[in-house]
Amino acid sequence: MPLGERGGWERSESRYCGVETDFSDDVPSLLSFNISTGGFDYVLAPLMNPSYRPSLVEGKGSETQVLPVSGSDLVLAPSQWSSHVVGKVSSWIDLDSEDEVLRMDSETTLKQEIAWATHLSLQACLLPTPKGTSCANYARCVNQILQGLTTLQVLWLRVPLVKSDDATSEGLTDSWELWNSFRLLCEHDSKLSVALDVMSTLPSETSLGRWMGESVVVSGKPVHNLPKASDSNSEGTQRHPLRSYLDYVAYLFQKMEPLPEQERIELGYRDFLQAPLQPLMDNLEAQTYETFERDSTKYIQVCCYQRAVAKALVDRVPDEKASELTTVLMVVGAGRGPLVRASLQAAEETNRKLKVYAVEKNPNAVVTLHNLVKLEGWEGIVTIISCDMRFWNASEKADILVSELLGSFGDNELSPECLDGAQRFLKPDGISIPSSYVYTSFIQPVTATKLYNDVKAHKDLAHFETPYVVKLHSVARLAPSQSVFTFTHPNFSTKANNQRYKKLQFNLPSDAGSSLVHGFAGYFDSVLYKDVHLGIEPTTATPNMFSWFPIFFPLRKPVEVHPGSPLEVHFWRCCGSSKVWYEWSVSSPTPTPMHNTNGRSYWVGL
């Protein structure tokens, strides 16, 4: 039974626990003892008798020889093979051995065992750890096999979790480098994952962090000095020697805090690539508006915007004139009205008089706005303007200009271009919320194997030159984020230019070891007004907010970075007459091609 279901958890949040067994030609009994009696979810079982060597049967009637597998496919139902058995490839194979007989035997056996596993419809097979640091022939053979596997089958490469800081020590010093070398030789195939063997001592926390972005499907810890399987308990019934370990693992799992409500909402979006919105060029649908409007931190209760508007109203109108002066407030990009509501609540909270213009270009959202005004009785306070903010000619100037035009990367939904057009109807001493619209974008290098493989699956250049909005989950953040572009509004300069260029240098922690950079995670941070802040940059992120997921800029070819070698990256924000786009590249330690030149693959329409 899955660990989580023991405590009433949802299956989607659960984990499975299996047990590694010796070779047995009685598979039904093996499953009965380990699953029915032991309580495990699956067995990791050898597929072939470990004494088998192809070279020993050649020339001895090999045409009539039957492979010494672990029993006929008929001993279990197909569903039992696929759900309760993970195949374990013979551990003796060594495809990079200098012994030609051993090398040829290894290749033959590997292919025979995978073929048998495919025949049984096993979902996964565990490959043995490469015998040395050189594994090119092993990887070549595995890569050949991967090309013929269906999408329902995967191979797990067994790797010990080792990272030694002693460069002079014998043997494997960094198992991540072994894994990285192997998977690159296998063309970063998505059907190849890593199975980590947890040793008695662990590497440093920063070194362990690299594995967060890898496709780690299973981890195991060897248990020694076990009682024999035939031992009985005090009541004379057979008990599995590992049952106590399983019960303790299940206990630890159940003691974990359940996911908060926000993360439950976001479960389906984890590591799921989405194209960024283009609200200036496209009209958003009702479902999209509703998703954003459920964000209580931004819009509901005493939200960020309400607090910012309240502070601005108090600064704009002193208490002694609160009953005399009416503040003109314009909401540009009003959508279906959440910012209008937040502004009116701020006026009620501060006892200030307000006149609101709600400017919205989406005619469908305007219908909702008119109905909202009638429903709430705001007819004498709110005026709805159905127009693009860049082209509206306001009849009067605004004291406060409120907008929510931020994208995951700050400016990627064209807030600079929109506000450049809207700021002409803000009074010279007027207040912009976000305040001085100081918003800054950030990036950080990440290992993100799943995201990279999902982009690669499209098999074209365009998808590698497109930034994606994604709820980052299985990623390793390799260095602290750094600021990229900053915009300030209102900007009354006659030489305003929204093009930007930034060169950044990241230094990865020296004790982490080498890392593979699949791309860059992007964030933003904004000051709404004074001390009211809004953002998703990890170190300062606004809590409990899900309106924005980070943005992911992929690299066409991952870049390996070694300790002491800085990572140098370049980002451009480019502007044309009808579109805005980003270009990016890495110049060190290994140069990459320029991504998205002239916005050939991705752009945001003006």
mmCIF file of N, CA, C and O in Angstrom, residues 106-163:
data_model
loop_
_atom_site.group_PDB
_atom_site.id
_atom_site.type_symbol
_atom_site.label_atom_id
_atom_site.label_comp_id
_atom_site.label_asym_id
_atom_site.label_seq_id
_atom_site.Cartn_x
_atom_site.Cartn_y
_atom_site.Cartn_z
ATOM 1 N N SER A 106 28.475 -9.082 -21.726
ATOM 2 C CA SER A 106 27.708 -8.030 -21.050
ATOM 3 C C SER A 106 26.712 -7.387 -22.008
ATOM 4 O O SER A 106 25.539 -7.166 -21.654
ATOM 5 N N GLU A 107 27.149 -7.085 -23.205
ATOM 6 C CA GLU A 107 26.266 -6.432 -24.168
ATOM 7 C C GLU A 107 25.118 -7.364 -24.558
ATOM 8 O O GLU A 107 23.957 -6.952 -24.627
ATOM 9 N N THR A 108 25.462 -8.628 -24.803
ATOM 10 C CA THR A 108 24.428 -9.596 -25.173
ATOM 11 C C THR A 108 23.402 -9.758 -24.061
ATOM 12 O O THR A 108 22.185 -9.740 -24.280
ATOM 13 N N THR A 109 23.888 -9.912 -22.834
ATOM 14 C CA THR A 109 22.988 -10.118 -21.698
ATOM 15 C C THR A 109 22.105 -8.906 -21.446
ATOM 16 O O THR A 109 20.908 -9.037 -21.168
ATOM 17 N N LEU A 110 22.687 -7.731 -21.532
ATOM 18 C CA LEU A 110 21.904 -6.510 -21.314
ATOM 19 C C LEU A 110 20.735 -6.442 -22.287
ATOM 20 O O LEU A 110 19.589 -6.204 -21.884
ATOM 21 N N LYS A 111 21.007 -6.687 -23.549
ATOM 22 C CA LYS A 111 19.939 -6.603 -24.541
ATOM 23 C C LYS A 111 18.917 -7.720 -24.357
ATOM 24 O O LYS A 111 17.708 -7.503 -24.539
ATOM 25 N N GLN A 112 19.367 -8.900 -23.968
ATOM 26 C CA GLN A 112 18.434 -10.000 -23.730
ATOM 27 C C GLN A 112 17.515 -9.696 -22.550
ATOM 28 O O GLN A 112 16.306 -9.955 -22.599
ATOM 29 N N GLU A 113 18.071 -9.151 -21.491
ATOM 30 C CA GLU A 113 17.266 -8.892 -20.299
ATOM 31 C C GLU A 113 16.254 -7.770 -20.539
ATOM 32 O O GLU A 113 15.115 -7.838 -20.081
ATOM 33 N N ILE A 114 16.669 -6.714 -21.253
ATOM 34 C CA ILE A 114 15.734 -5.631 -21.548
ATOM 35 C C ILE A 114 14.633 -6.135 -22.480
ATOM 36 O O ILE A 114 13.462 -5.774 -22.336
ATOM 37 N N ALA A 115 15.017 -7.009 -23.435
ATOM 38 C CA ALA A 115 14.008 -7.576 -24.336
ATOM 39 C C ALA A 115 12.990 -8.404 -23.556
ATOM 40 O O ALA A 115 11.778 -8.354 -23.824
ATOM 41 N N TRP A 116 13.463 -9.177 -22.569
ATOM 42 C CA TRP A 116 12.559 -9.973 -21.742
ATOM 43 C C TRP A 116 11.664 -9.068 -20.895
ATOM 44 O O TRP A 116 10.468 -9.321 -20.752
ATOM 45 N N ALA A 117 12.236 -7.986 -20.352
ATOM 46 C CA ALA A 117 11.444 -7.038 -19.567
ATOM 47 C C ALA A 117 10.374 -6.379 -20.430
ATOM 48 O O ALA A 117 9.243 -6.156 -19.973
ATOM 49 N N THR A 118 10.710 -6.064 -21.674
ATOM 50 C CA THR A 118 9.728 -5.489 -22.591
ATOM 51 C C THR A 118 8.608 -6.491 -22.863
ATOM 52 O O THR A 118 7.428 -6.129 -22.896
ATOM 53 N N HIS A 119 8.973 -7.745 -23.030
ATOM 54 C CA HIS A 119 7.977 -8.794 -23.264
ATOM 55 C C HIS A 119 7.015 -8.913 -22.076
ATOM 56 O O HIS A 119 5.816 -9.146 -22.252
ATOM 57 N N LEU A 120 7.532 -8.717 -20.862
ATOM 58 C CA LEU A 120 6.707 -8.816 -19.659
ATOM 59 C C LEU A 120 5.907 -7.537 -19.381
ATOM 60 O O LEU A 120 5.114 -7.508 -18.437
ATOM 61 N N SER A 121 6.152 -6.484 -20.169
ATOM 62 C CA SER A 121 5.489 -5.177 -19.981
ATOM 63 C C SER A 121 5.877 -4.524 -18.664
ATOM 64 O O SER A 121 5.075 -3.816 -18.041
ATOM 65 N N LEU A 122 7.122 -4.749 -18.221
ATOM 66 C CA LEU A 122 7.588 -4.057 -17.026
ATOM 67 C C LEU A 122 7.697 -2.569 -17.322
ATOM 68 O O LEU A 122 8.124 -2.167 -18.405
ATOM 69 N N GLN A 123 7.348 -1.767 -16.334
ATOM 70 C CA GLN A 123 7.409 -0.325 -16.541
ATOM 71 C C GLN A 123 8.814 0.227 -16.409
ATOM 72 O O GLN A 123 9.116 1.299 -16.935
ATOM 73 N N ALA A 124 9.694 -0.483 -15.701
ATOM 74 C CA ALA A 124 11.039 0.042 -15.472
ATOM 75 C C ALA A 124 12.014 -1.100 -15.257
ATOM 76 O O ALA A 124 11.647 -2.200 -14.839
ATOM 77 N N CYS A 125 13.285 -0.818 -15.561
ATOM 78 C CA CYS A 125 14.387 -1.742 -15.283
ATOM 79 C C CYS A 125 15.532 -0.958 -14.668
ATOM 80 O O CYS A 125 15.823 0.176 -15.071
ATOM 81 N N LEU A 126 16.185 -1.577 -13.685
ATOM 82 C CA LEU A 126 17.321 -0.952 -13.009
ATOM 83 C C LEU A 126 18.618 -1.425 -13.642
ATOM 84 O O LEU A 126 18.900 -2.627 -13.691
ATOM 85 N N LEU A 127 19.397 -0.459 -14.136
ATOM 86 C CA LEU A 127 20.697 -0.769 -14.726
ATOM 87 C C LEU A 127 21.772 -0.704 -13.646
ATOM 88 O O LEU A 127 21.717 0.170 -12.767
ATOM 89 N N PRO A 128 22.775 -1.587 -13.700
ATOM 90 C CA PRO A 128 23.837 -1.534 -12.686
ATOM 91 C C PRO A 128 24.710 -0.305 -12.850
ATOM 92 O O PRO A 128 24.792 0.284 -13.931
ATOM 93 N N THR A 129 25.378 0.067 -11.772
ATOM 94 C CA THR A 129 26.290 1.204 -11.783
ATOM 95 C C THR A 129 27.454 0.942 -12.732
ATOM 96 O O THR A 129 27.999 -0.167 -12.754
ATOM 97 N N PRO A 130 27.862 1.916 -13.549
ATOM 98 C CA PRO A 130 29.051 1.737 -14.384
ATOM 99 C C PRO A 130 30.249 1.362 -13.524
ATOM 100 O O PRO A 130 30.428 1.881 -12.417
ATOM 101 N N LYS A 131 31.071 0.457 -14.028
ATOM 102 C CA LYS A 131 32.180 -0.087 -13.232
ATOM 103 C C LYS A 131 33.341 0.883 -13.068
ATOM 104 O O LYS A 131 34.131 0.786 -12.144
ATOM 105 N N GLY A 132 33.481 1.823 -13.979
ATOM 106 C CA GLY A 132 34.578 2.781 -13.881
ATOM 107 C C GLY A 132 34.115 4.157 -14.315
ATOM 108 O O GLY A 132 32.933 4.376 -14.616
ATOM 109 N N THR A 133 35.050 5.093 -14.342
ATOM 110 C CA THR A 133 34.685 6.453 -14.736
ATOM 111 C C THR A 133 34.433 6.555 -16.232
ATOM 112 O O THR A 133 33.750 7.473 -16.694
ATOM 113 N N SER A 134 34.987 5.614 -17.005
ATOM 114 C CA SER A 134 34.749 5.588 -18.446
ATOM 115 C C SER A 134 33.587 4.642 -18.721
ATOM 116 O O SER A 134 33.638 3.463 -18.363
ATOM 117 N N CYS A 135 32.527 5.164 -19.337
ATOM 118 C CA CYS A 135 31.330 4.346 -19.545
ATOM 119 C C CYS A 135 30.756 4.544 -20.943
ATOM 120 O O CYS A 135 29.557 4.388 -21.157
ATOM 121 N N ALA A 136 31.595 4.893 -21.915
ATOM 122 C CA ALA A 136 31.112 5.241 -23.247
ATOM 123 C C ALA A 136 30.413 4.072 -23.932
ATOM 124 O O ALA A 136 29.346 4.246 -24.542
ATOM 125 N N ASN A 137 31.002 2.872 -23.855
ATOM 126 C CA ASN A 137 30.385 1.739 -24.544
ATOM 127 C C ASN A 137 29.083 1.323 -23.855
ATOM 128 O O ASN A 137 28.102 0.962 -24.526
ATOM 129 N N TYR A 138 29.065 1.366 -22.546
ATOM 130 C CA TYR A 138 27.853 1.085 -21.780
ATOM 131 C C TYR A 138 26.747 2.058 -22.198
ATOM 132 O O TYR A 138 25.619 1.661 -22.513
ATOM 133 N N ALA A 139 27.084 3.346 -22.235
ATOM 134 C CA ALA A 139 26.102 4.366 -22.606
ATOM 135 C C ALA A 139 25.647 4.189 -24.056
ATOM 136 O O ALA A 139 24.464 4.375 -24.373
ATOM 137 N N ARG A 140 26.574 3.809 -24.948
ATOM 138 C CA ARG A 140 26.214 3.585 -26.350
ATOM 139 C C ARG A 140 25.160 2.492 -26.467
ATOM 140 O O ARG A 140 24.157 2.634 -27.175
ATOM 141 N N CYS A 141 25.391 1.397 -25.766
ATOM 142 C CA CYS A 141 24.460 0.268 -25.823
ATOM 143 C C CYS A 141 23.109 0.650 -25.216
ATOM 144 O O CYS A 141 22.051 0.316 -25.771
ATOM 145 N N VAL A 142 23.125 1.346 -24.090
ATOM 146 C CA VAL A 142 21.879 1.788 -23.454
ATOM 147 C C VAL A 142 21.132 2.752 -24.372
ATOM 148 O O VAL A 142 19.905 2.690 -24.502
ATOM 149 N N ASN A 143 21.877 3.629 -25.028
ATOM 150 C CA ASN A 143 21.242 4.588 -25.928
ATOM 151 C C ASN A 143 20.551 3.874 -27.088
ATOM 152 O O ASN A 143 19.456 4.267 -27.523
ATOM 153 N N GLN A 144 21.168 2.821 -27.589
ATOM 154 C CA GLN A 144 20.534 2.024 -28.642
ATOM 155 C C GLN A 144 19.213 1.435 -28.135
ATOM 156 O O GLN A 144 18.210 1.437 -28.844
ATOM 157 N N ILE A 145 19.239 0.933 -26.912
ATOM 158 C CA ILE A 145 18.034 0.338 -26.333
ATOM 159 C C ILE A 145 16.947 1.394 -26.143
ATOM 160 O O ILE A 145 15.762 1.164 -26.424
ATOM 161 N N LEU A 146 17.348 2.577 -25.677
ATOM 162 C CA LEU A 146 16.388 3.645 -25.417
ATOM 163 C C LEU A 146 15.618 4.039 -26.671
ATOM 164 O O LEU A 146 14.444 4.405 -26.598
ATOM 165 N N GLN A 147 16.287 3.968 -27.812
ATOM 166 C CA GLN A 147 15.618 4.363 -29.057
ATOM 167 C C GLN A 147 14.442 3.449 -29.376
ATOM 168 O O GLN A 147 13.512 3.846 -30.082
ATOM 169 N N GLY A 148 14.466 2.218 -28.876
ATOM 170 C CA GLY A 148 13.400 1.269 -29.175
ATOM 171 C C GLY A 148 12.353 1.118 -28.096
ATOM 172 O O GLY A 148 11.379 0.388 -28.278
ATOM 173 N N LEU A 149 12.542 1.799 -26.961
ATOM 174 C CA LEU A 149 11.573 1.676 -25.867
ATOM 175 C C LEU A 149 10.333 2.512 -26.145
ATOM 176 O O LEU A 149 10.398 3.563 -26.778
ATOM 177 N N THR A 150 9.191 2.028 -25.648
ATOM 178 C CA THR A 150 7.979 2.829 -25.731
ATOM 179 C C THR A 150 8.011 3.885 -24.636
ATOM 180 O O THR A 150 8.830 3.847 -23.719
ATOM 181 N N THR A 151 7.094 4.832 -24.720
ATOM 182 C CA THR A 151 7.058 5.912 -23.732
ATOM 183 C C THR A 151 6.651 5.410 -22.357
ATOM 184 O O THR A 151 6.794 6.111 -21.365
ATOM 185 N N LEU A 152 6.097 4.184 -22.275
ATOM 186 C CA LEU A 152 5.666 3.646 -20.992
ATOM 187 C C LEU A 152 6.801 2.952 -20.251
ATOM 188 O O LEU A 152 6.643 2.538 -19.109
ATOM 189 N N GLN A 153 7.957 2.795 -20.904
ATOM 190 C CA GLN A 153 9.078 2.105 -20.286
ATOM 191 C C GLN A 153 10.205 3.085 -19.996
ATOM 192 O O GLN A 153 10.484 3.996 -20.787
ATOM 193 N N VAL A 154 10.867 2.871 -18.862
ATOM 194 C CA VAL A 154 12.007 3.717 -18.504
ATOM 195 C C VAL A 154 13.123 2.834 -17.962
ATOM 196 O O VAL A 154 12.889 1.717 -17.483
ATOM 197 N N LEU A 155 14.332 3.354 -18.050
ATOM 198 C CA LEU A 155 15.487 2.685 -17.473
ATOM 199 C C LEU A 155 16.003 3.543 -16.334
ATOM 200 O O LEU A 155 16.093 4.771 -16.451
ATOM 201 N N TRP A 156 16.341 2.895 -15.220
ATOM 202 C CA TRP A 156 16.916 3.590 -14.072
ATOM 203 C C TRP A 156 18.389 3.211 -13.977
ATOM 204 O O TRP A 156 18.719 2.022 -13.900
ATOM 205 N N LEU A 157 19.248 4.187 -13.947
ATOM 206 C CA LEU A 157 20.678 3.928 -13.771
ATOM 207 C C LEU A 157 21.009 4.030 -12.290
ATOM 208 O O LEU A 157 20.797 5.064 -11.661
ATOM 209 N N ARG A 158 21.557 2.954 -11.753
ATOM 210 C CA ARG A 158 21.897 2.932 -10.327
ATOM 211 C C ARG A 158 23.183 3.722 -10.112
ATOM 212 O O ARG A 158 24.202 3.482 -10.764
ATOM 213 N N VAL A 159 23.127 4.670 -9.182
ATOM 214 C CA VAL A 159 24.272 5.536 -8.897
ATOM 215 C C VAL A 159 24.390 5.705 -7.390
ATOM 216 O O VAL A 159 23.405 6.072 -6.729
ATOM 217 N N PRO A 160 25.554 5.454 -6.811
ATOM 218 C CA PRO A 160 25.731 5.712 -5.368
ATOM 219 C C PRO A 160 25.819 7.208 -5.107
ATOM 220 O O PRO A 160 26.405 7.951 -5.893
ATOM 221 N N LEU A 161 25.219 7.651 -4.026
ATOM 222 C CA LEU A 161 25.219 9.069 -3.684
ATOM 223 C C LEU A 161 26.531 9.404 -2.986
ATOM 224 O O LEU A 161 26.661 9.292 -1.760
ATOM 225 N N VAL A 162 27.516 9.821 -3.797
ATOM 226 C CA VAL A 162 28.871 10.063 -3.293
ATOM 227 C C VAL A 162 29.355 11.407 -3.790
ATOM 228 O O VAL A 162 29.164 11.773 -4.944
ATOM 229 N N LYS A 163 29.976 12.174 -2.908
ATOM 230 C CA LYS A 163 30.654 13.418 -3.286
ATOM 231 C C LYS A 163 31.780 13.643 -2.285
ATOM 232 O O LYS A 163 31.560 14.029 -1.151
#
